[in-house]
Amino acid sequence: MVQIIKKQSGAAFKLQKGQKLKVIDPQGEQVSDMVLFNAEDPREKISSGKTLDFEESILITKEDWLWSNRSNKMMKILEDTNGRNDFLLAPCSPETFRIMYNNPEYHPSCFENLYTNLAPFGIEPDDVPTAFNIFMNVQFDEQGRLSVDPPMSKAGDYVLFEAEMDLIVALTACSAEDSNNGTFKPIHYEIME
Ligand SMILES: [Zn+2]
Protein backbone atom coordinates (compact mmCIF):
# COMPACT_ATOMS: atom_id res chain seq x y z
CA MET A 1 0.00 0.00 0.00
CA VAL A 2 1.35 3.41 -0.95
CA GLN A 3 1.89 5.76 2.00
CA ILE A 4 1.83 9.53 1.57
CA ILE A 5 4.22 11.98 3.21
CA LYS A 6 2.55 15.36 2.91
CA LYS A 7 4.58 18.35 1.75
CA GLN A 8 7.14 19.62 4.30
CA SER A 9 6.61 16.65 6.63
CA GLY A 10 8.15 13.25 7.38
CA ALA A 11 7.62 9.68 8.57
CA ALA A 12 9.56 6.95 10.40
CA PHE A 13 8.94 3.20 10.41
CA LYS A 14 10.60 -0.19 10.73
CA LEU A 15 11.81 -2.15 7.73
CA GLN A 16 12.77 -5.81 8.16
CA LYS A 17 15.80 -7.40 6.53
CA GLY A 18 14.83 -8.51 3.02
CA GLN A 19 11.91 -6.10 2.70
CA LYS A 20 11.99 -3.54 -0.06
CA LEU A 21 11.26 0.17 0.16
CA LYS A 22 10.11 2.14 -2.87
CA VAL A 23 10.43 5.93 -2.54
CA ILE A 24 8.42 7.73 -5.21
CA ASP A 25 8.39 11.36 -6.39
CA PRO A 26 4.71 11.56 -7.44
CA GLN A 27 4.77 15.02 -9.04
CA GLY A 28 8.46 15.44 -9.94
CA GLU A 29 11.22 17.79 -8.67
CA GLN A 30 10.80 16.81 -5.01
CA VAL A 31 13.65 15.73 -2.70
CA SER A 32 13.27 13.16 0.09
CA ASP A 33 15.91 12.92 2.83
CA MET A 34 16.39 9.40 4.20
CA VAL A 35 18.26 8.25 7.34
CA LEU A 36 18.70 4.66 8.54
CA PHE A 37 19.40 3.11 11.95
CA ASN A 38 20.04 -0.48 13.01
CA ALA A 39 16.75 -1.47 14.69
CA GLU A 40 18.67 -3.58 17.25
CA ASP A 41 21.16 -0.84 18.17
CA PRO A 42 20.43 2.65 16.79
CA ARG A 43 23.99 3.80 17.52
CA GLU A 44 24.69 2.08 14.20
CA LYS A 45 23.42 4.38 11.44
CA ILE A 46 23.83 5.33 7.81
CA SER A 47 27.21 6.90 7.00
CA SER A 48 27.90 9.17 4.05
CA GLY A 49 31.65 8.87 4.59
CA LYS A 50 31.68 5.06 4.63
CA THR A 51 29.33 4.86 1.63
CA LEU A 52 31.32 7.28 -0.55
CA ASP A 53 34.52 5.50 0.47
CA PHE A 54 33.40 1.91 -0.18
CA GLU A 55 31.39 2.71 -3.33
CA GLU A 56 34.28 4.89 -4.62
CA SER A 57 31.86 7.53 -5.89
CA ILE A 58 30.07 10.66 -4.71
CA LEU A 59 27.08 9.79 -6.90
CA ILE A 60 25.23 6.86 -5.34
CA THR A 61 22.67 5.04 -7.48
CA LYS A 62 21.46 1.65 -8.75
CA GLU A 63 23.57 -1.34 -7.67
CA ASP A 64 25.32 0.67 -4.95
CA TRP A 65 25.08 -0.10 -1.23
CA LEU A 66 24.32 2.25 1.64
CA TRP A 67 26.83 1.54 4.46
CA SER A 68 26.79 2.16 8.20
CA ASN A 69 29.27 3.89 10.54
CA ARG A 70 30.29 0.34 11.55
CA SER A 71 31.06 -0.57 7.93
CA ASN A 72 28.06 -2.86 7.49
CA LYS A 73 25.71 -2.87 4.52
CA MET A 74 22.35 -1.35 5.44
CA MET A 75 20.59 -1.23 2.06
CA LYS A 76 21.13 -2.06 -1.58
CA ILE A 77 19.73 0.19 -4.31
CA LEU A 78 17.96 -2.15 -6.72
CA GLU A 79 16.45 0.43 -9.07
CA ASP A 80 16.79 4.19 -9.59
CA THR A 81 14.72 5.60 -12.46
CA ASN A 82 16.01 9.16 -12.03
CA GLY A 83 19.63 8.37 -11.17
CA ARG A 84 20.60 11.55 -9.36
CA ASN A 85 20.83 11.64 -5.58
CA ASP A 86 23.00 13.57 -3.12
CA PHE A 87 24.97 12.25 -0.16
CA LEU A 88 27.09 15.32 0.62
CA LEU A 89 24.74 17.79 2.32
CA ALA A 90 23.18 17.61 5.78
CA PRO A 91 19.39 17.73 6.16
CA CYS A 92 17.99 21.27 5.94
CA SER A 93 17.47 22.62 9.46
CA PRO A 94 16.18 25.84 11.09
CA GLU A 95 19.76 27.13 10.94
CA THR A 96 19.92 26.46 7.18
CA PHE A 97 17.15 28.97 6.63
CA ARG A 98 18.64 31.47 9.08
CA ILE A 99 22.25 31.24 7.84
CA MET A 100 21.84 30.60 4.10
CA TYR A 101 18.46 32.17 3.40
CA ASN A 102 18.68 35.00 6.00
CA ASN A 103 15.20 34.08 7.22
CA PRO A 104 14.70 34.62 10.98
CA GLU A 105 11.12 33.25 10.94
CA TYR A 106 10.10 29.66 11.71
CA HIS A 107 10.57 27.42 8.69
CA PRO A 108 9.79 23.68 8.48
CA SER A 109 12.90 21.57 7.86
CA CYS A 110 13.98 18.01 7.14
CA PHE A 111 16.00 17.97 10.37
CA GLU A 112 12.93 18.76 12.48
CA ASN A 113 10.80 16.29 10.49
CA LEU A 114 13.43 13.57 10.96
CA TYR A 115 14.01 13.94 14.70
CA THR A 116 10.34 14.44 15.63
CA ASN A 117 9.36 11.25 13.76
CA LEU A 118 12.36 9.35 15.21
CA ALA A 119 11.67 10.40 18.83
CA PRO A 120 9.32 7.42 19.51
CA PHE A 121 12.26 5.13 18.63
CA GLY A 122 14.46 6.81 21.25
CA ILE A 123 16.57 8.60 18.65
CA GLU A 124 17.51 12.19 19.53
CA PRO A 125 18.27 15.22 17.33
CA ASP A 126 22.03 14.90 17.81
CA ASP A 127 21.84 11.30 16.55
CA VAL A 128 20.61 12.36 13.08
CA PRO A 129 23.43 11.87 10.52
CA THR A 130 23.94 13.22 7.02
CA ALA A 131 20.92 11.94 5.10
CA PHE A 132 20.86 10.13 1.77
CA ASN A 133 19.09 12.85 -0.21
CA ILE A 134 16.94 11.01 -2.75
CA PHE A 135 16.29 12.98 -5.99
CA MET A 136 18.49 15.88 -4.77
CA ASN A 137 20.53 17.44 -7.57
CA VAL A 138 23.78 18.84 -6.17
CA GLN A 139 26.25 19.77 -8.88
CA PHE A 140 29.95 20.53 -8.41
CA ASP A 141 32.63 22.05 -10.59
CA GLU A 142 36.34 21.25 -10.93
CA GLN A 143 37.16 23.60 -8.05
CA GLY A 144 34.74 21.69 -5.86
CA ARG A 145 32.20 24.49 -5.74
CA LEU A 146 28.70 23.16 -5.05
CA SER A 147 25.32 24.30 -6.32
CA VAL A 148 21.89 22.97 -5.42
CA ASP A 149 19.96 22.71 -8.68
CA PRO A 150 16.33 21.73 -9.35
CA PRO A 151 15.82 17.95 -9.15
CA MET A 152 15.85 16.15 -12.50
CA SER A 153 13.17 13.72 -11.28
CA LYS A 154 9.91 13.57 -13.20
CA ALA A 155 6.49 12.52 -11.94
CA GLY A 156 6.59 8.84 -11.02
CA ASP A 157 10.35 8.48 -10.72
CA TYR A 158 11.35 6.17 -7.88
CA VAL A 159 14.24 4.51 -6.07
CA LEU A 160 13.85 0.92 -4.87
CA PHE A 161 15.91 -0.18 -1.85
CA GLU A 162 16.33 -3.59 -0.18
CA ALA A 163 17.09 -3.78 3.55
CA GLU A 164 20.23 -5.73 4.49
CA MET A 165 19.43 -5.63 8.23
CA ASP A 166 16.41 -4.79 10.37
CA LEU A 167 16.14 -1.02 10.13
CA ILE A 168 14.46 2.07 11.48
CA VAL A 169 13.93 4.33 8.46
CA ALA A 170 13.01 8.02 8.45
CA LEU A 171 11.97 9.86 5.29
CA THR A 172 10.95 13.45 4.54
CA ALA A 173 9.38 15.54 1.84
CA CYS A 174 12.08 18.23 1.86
CA SER A 175 11.21 21.76 3.01
CA ALA A 176 14.00 23.77 1.35
CA GLU A 177 12.96 26.05 -1.52
CA ASP A 178 16.22 25.70 -3.48
CA SER A 179 16.26 21.89 -3.34
CA ASN A 180 12.78 21.51 -4.84
CA ASN A 181 12.66 24.20 -7.56
CA GLY A 182 10.68 26.56 -5.35
CA THR A 183 7.61 24.47 -4.55
CA PHE A 184 6.84 21.86 -1.90
CA LYS A 185 5.28 18.58 -2.91
CA PRO A 186 4.51 15.21 -1.27
CA ILE A 187 6.62 12.06 -1.34
CA HIS A 188 5.10 8.58 -1.60
CA TYR A 189 6.60 5.33 -0.32
CA GLU A 190 5.69 1.69 -0.32
CA ILE A 191 7.02 -1.25 1.71
CA MET A 192 7.16 -4.48 -0.28
CA GLU A 193 8.01 -8.05 0.71
ZN1 LIG B 1 15.28 19.34 3.36
CSV table of C-alpha atoms and ligand atoms in Angstrom, one decimal:
chain,number,residue,atom,x,y,z
A,1,MET,CA,0.0,0.0,0.0
A,2,VAL,CA,1.4,3.4,-1.0
A,3,GLN,CA,1.9,5.8,2.0
A,4,ILE,CA,1.8,9.5,1.6
A,5,ILE,CA,4.2,12.0,3.2
A,6,LYS,CA,2.6,15.4,2.9
A,7,LYS,CA,4.6,18.4,1.8
A,8,GLN,CA,7.1,19.6,4.3
A,9,SER,CA,6.6,16.7,6.6
A,10,GLY,CA,8.1,13.3,7.4
A,11,ALA,CA,7.6,9.7,8.6
A,12,ALA,CA,9.6,7.0,10.4
A,13,PHE,CA,8.9,3.2,10.4
A,14,LYS,CA,10.6,-0.2,10.7
A,15,LEU,CA,11.8,-2.2,7.7
A,16,GLN,CA,12.8,-5.8,8.2
A,17,LYS,CA,15.8,-7.4,6.5
A,18,GLY,CA,14.8,-8.5,3.0
A,19,GLN,CA,11.9,-6.1,2.7
A,20,LYS,CA,12.0,-3.5,-0.1
A,21,LEU,CA,11.3,0.2,0.2
A,22,LYS,CA,10.1,2.1,-2.9
A,23,VAL,CA,10.4,5.9,-2.5
A,24,ILE,CA,8.4,7.7,-5.2
A,25,ASP,CA,8.4,11.4,-6.4
A,26,PRO,CA,4.7,11.6,-7.4
A,27,GLN,CA,4.8,15.0,-9.0
A,28,GLY,CA,8.5,15.4,-9.9
A,29,GLU,CA,11.2,17.8,-8.7
A,30,GLN,CA,10.8,16.8,-5.0
A,31,VAL,CA,13.6,15.7,-2.7
A,32,SER,CA,13.3,13.2,0.1
A,33,ASP,CA,15.9,12.9,2.8
A,34,MET,CA,16.4,9.4,4.2
A,35,VAL,CA,18.3,8.3,7.3
A,36,LEU,CA,18.7,4.7,8.5
A,37,PHE,CA,19.4,3.1,11.9
A,38,ASN,CA,20.0,-0.5,13.0
A,39,ALA,CA,16.8,-1.5,14.7
A,40,GLU,CA,18.7,-3.6,17.3
A,41,ASP,CA,21.2,-0.8,18.2
A,42,PRO,CA,20.4,2.7,16.8
A,43,ARG,CA,24.0,3.8,17.5
A,44,GLU,CA,24.7,2.1,14.2
A,45,LYS,CA,23.4,4.4,11.4
A,46,ILE,CA,23.8,5.3,7.8
A,47,SER,CA,27.2,6.9,7.0
A,48,SER,CA,27.9,9.2,4.1
A,49,GLY,CA,31.7,8.9,4.6
A,50,LYS,CA,31.7,5.1,4.6
A,51,THR,CA,29.3,4.9,1.6
A,52,LEU,CA,31.3,7.3,-0.5
A,53,ASP,CA,34.5,5.5,0.5
A,54,PHE,CA,33.4,1.9,-0.2
A,55,GLU,CA,31.4,2.7,-3.3
A,56,GLU,CA,34.3,4.9,-4.6
A,57,SER,CA,31.9,7.5,-5.9
A,58,ILE,CA,30.1,10.7,-4.7
A,59,LEU,CA,27.1,9.8,-6.9
A,60,ILE,CA,25.2,6.9,-5.3
A,61,THR,CA,22.7,5.0,-7.5
A,62,LYS,CA,21.5,1.7,-8.7
A,63,GLU,CA,23.6,-1.3,-7.7
A,64,ASP,CA,25.3,0.7,-4.9
A,65,TRP,CA,25.1,-0.1,-1.2
A,66,LEU,CA,24.3,2.3,1.6
A,67,TRP,CA,26.8,1.5,4.5
A,68,SER,CA,26.8,2.2,8.2
A,69,ASN,CA,29.3,3.9,10.5
A,70,ARG,CA,30.3,0.3,11.6
A,71,SER,CA,31.1,-0.6,7.9
A,72,ASN,CA,28.1,-2.9,7.5
A,73,LYS,CA,25.7,-2.9,4.5
A,74,MET,CA,22.3,-1.3,5.4
A,75,MET,CA,20.6,-1.2,2.1
A,76,LYS,CA,21.1,-2.1,-1.6
A,77,ILE,CA,19.7,0.2,-4.3
A,78,LEU,CA,18.0,-2.2,-6.7
A,79,GLU,CA,16.5,0.4,-9.1
A,80,ASP,CA,16.8,4.2,-9.6
A,81,THR,CA,14.7,5.6,-12.5
A,82,ASN,CA,16.0,9.2,-12.0
A,83,GLY,CA,19.6,8.4,-11.2
A,84,ARG,CA,20.6,11.6,-9.4
A,85,ASN,CA,20.8,11.6,-5.6
A,86,ASP,CA,23.0,13.6,-3.1
A,87,PHE,CA,25.0,12.3,-0.2
A,88,LEU,CA,27.1,15.3,0.6
A,89,LEU,CA,24.7,17.8,2.3
A,90,ALA,CA,23.2,17.6,5.8
A,91,PRO,CA,19.4,17.7,6.2
A,92,CYS,CA,18.0,21.3,5.9
A,93,SER,CA,17.5,22.6,9.5
A,94,PRO,CA,16.2,25.8,11.1
A,95,GLU,CA,19.8,27.1,10.9
A,96,THR,CA,19.9,26.5,7.2
A,97,PHE,CA,17.2,29.0,6.6
A,98,ARG,CA,18.6,31.5,9.1
A,99,ILE,CA,22.3,31.2,7.8
A,100,MET,CA,21.8,30.6,4.1
A,101,TYR,CA,18.5,32.2,3.4
A,102,ASN,CA,18.7,35.0,6.0
A,103,ASN,CA,15.2,34.1,7.2
A,104,PRO,CA,14.7,34.6,11.0
A,105,GLU,CA,11.1,33.2,10.9
A,106,TYR,CA,10.1,29.7,11.7
A,107,HIS,CA,10.6,27.4,8.7
A,108,PRO,CA,9.8,23.7,8.5
A,109,SER,CA,12.9,21.6,7.9
A,110,CYS,CA,14.0,18.0,7.1
A,111,PHE,CA,16.0,18.0,10.4
A,112,GLU,CA,12.9,18.8,12.5
A,113,ASN,CA,10.8,16.3,10.5
A,114,LEU,CA,13.4,13.6,11.0
A,115,TYR,CA,14.0,13.9,14.7
A,116,THR,CA,10.3,14.4,15.6
A,117,ASN,CA,9.4,11.2,13.8
A,118,LEU,CA,12.4,9.4,15.2
A,119,ALA,CA,11.7,10.4,18.8
A,120,PRO,CA,9.3,7.4,19.5
A,121,PHE,CA,12.3,5.1,18.6
A,122,GLY,CA,14.5,6.8,21.3
A,123,ILE,CA,16.6,8.6,18.6
A,124,GLU,CA,17.5,12.2,19.5
A,125,PRO,CA,18.3,15.2,17.3
A,126,ASP,CA,22.0,14.9,17.8
A,127,ASP,CA,21.8,11.3,16.5
A,128,VAL,CA,20.6,12.4,13.1
A,129,PRO,CA,23.4,11.9,10.5
A,130,THR,CA,23.9,13.2,7.0
A,131,ALA,CA,20.9,11.9,5.1
A,132,PHE,CA,20.9,10.1,1.8
A,133,ASN,CA,19.1,12.8,-0.2
A,134,ILE,CA,16.9,11.0,-2.7
A,135,PHE,CA,16.3,13.0,-6.0
A,136,MET,CA,18.5,15.9,-4.8
A,137,ASN,CA,20.5,17.4,-7.6
A,138,VAL,CA,23.8,18.8,-6.2
A,139,GLN,CA,26.3,19.8,-8.9
A,140,PHE,CA,29.9,20.5,-8.4
A,141,ASP,CA,32.6,22.1,-10.6
A,142,GLU,CA,36.3,21.2,-10.9
A,143,GLN,CA,37.2,23.6,-8.1
A,144,GLY,CA,34.7,21.7,-5.9
A,145,ARG,CA,32.2,24.5,-5.7
A,146,LEU,CA,28.7,23.2,-5.0
A,147,SER,CA,25.3,24.3,-6.3
A,148,VAL,CA,21.9,23.0,-5.4
A,149,ASP,CA,20.0,22.7,-8.7
A,150,PRO,CA,16.3,21.7,-9.3
A,151,PRO,CA,15.8,18.0,-9.2
A,152,MET,CA,15.9,16.2,-12.5
A,153,SER,CA,13.2,13.7,-11.3
A,154,LYS,CA,9.9,13.6,-13.2
A,155,ALA,CA,6.5,12.5,-11.9
A,156,GLY,CA,6.6,8.8,-11.0
A,157,ASP,CA,10.3,8.5,-10.7
A,158,TYR,CA,11.4,6.2,-7.9
A,159,VAL,CA,14.2,4.5,-6.1
A,160,LEU,CA,13.9,0.9,-4.9
A,161,PHE,CA,15.9,-0.2,-1.9
A,162,GLU,CA,16.3,-3.6,-0.2
A,163,ALA,CA,17.1,-3.8,3.6
A,164,GLU,CA,20.2,-5.7,4.5
A,165,MET,CA,19.4,-5.6,8.2
A,166,ASP,CA,16.4,-4.8,10.4
A,167,LEU,CA,16.1,-1.0,10.1
A,168,ILE,CA,14.5,2.1,11.5
A,169,VAL,CA,13.9,4.3,8.5
A,170,ALA,CA,13.0,8.0,8.4
A,171,LEU,CA,12.0,9.9,5.3
A,172,THR,CA,10.9,13.4,4.5
A,173,ALA,CA,9.4,15.5,1.8
A,174,CYS,CA,12.1,18.2,1.9
A,175,SER,CA,11.2,21.8,3.0
A,176,ALA,CA,14.0,23.8,1.3
A,177,GLU,CA,13.0,26.0,-1.5
A,178,ASP,CA,16.2,25.7,-3.5
A,179,SER,CA,16.3,21.9,-3.3
A,180,ASN,CA,12.8,21.5,-4.8
A,181,ASN,CA,12.7,24.2,-7.6
A,182,GLY,CA,10.7,26.6,-5.4
A,183,THR,CA,7.6,24.5,-4.6
A,184,PHE,CA,6.8,21.9,-1.9
A,185,LYS,CA,5.3,18.6,-2.9
A,186,PRO,CA,4.5,15.2,-1.3
A,187,ILE,CA,6.6,12.1,-1.3
A,188,HIS,CA,5.1,8.6,-1.6
A,189,TYR,CA,6.6,5.3,-0.3
A,190,GLU,CA,5.7,1.7,-0.3
A,191,ILE,CA,7.0,-1.2,1.7
A,192,MET,CA,7.2,-4.5,-0.3
A,193,GLU,CA,8.0,-8.1,0.7
B,1,ZN,ZN,15.3,19.3,3.4
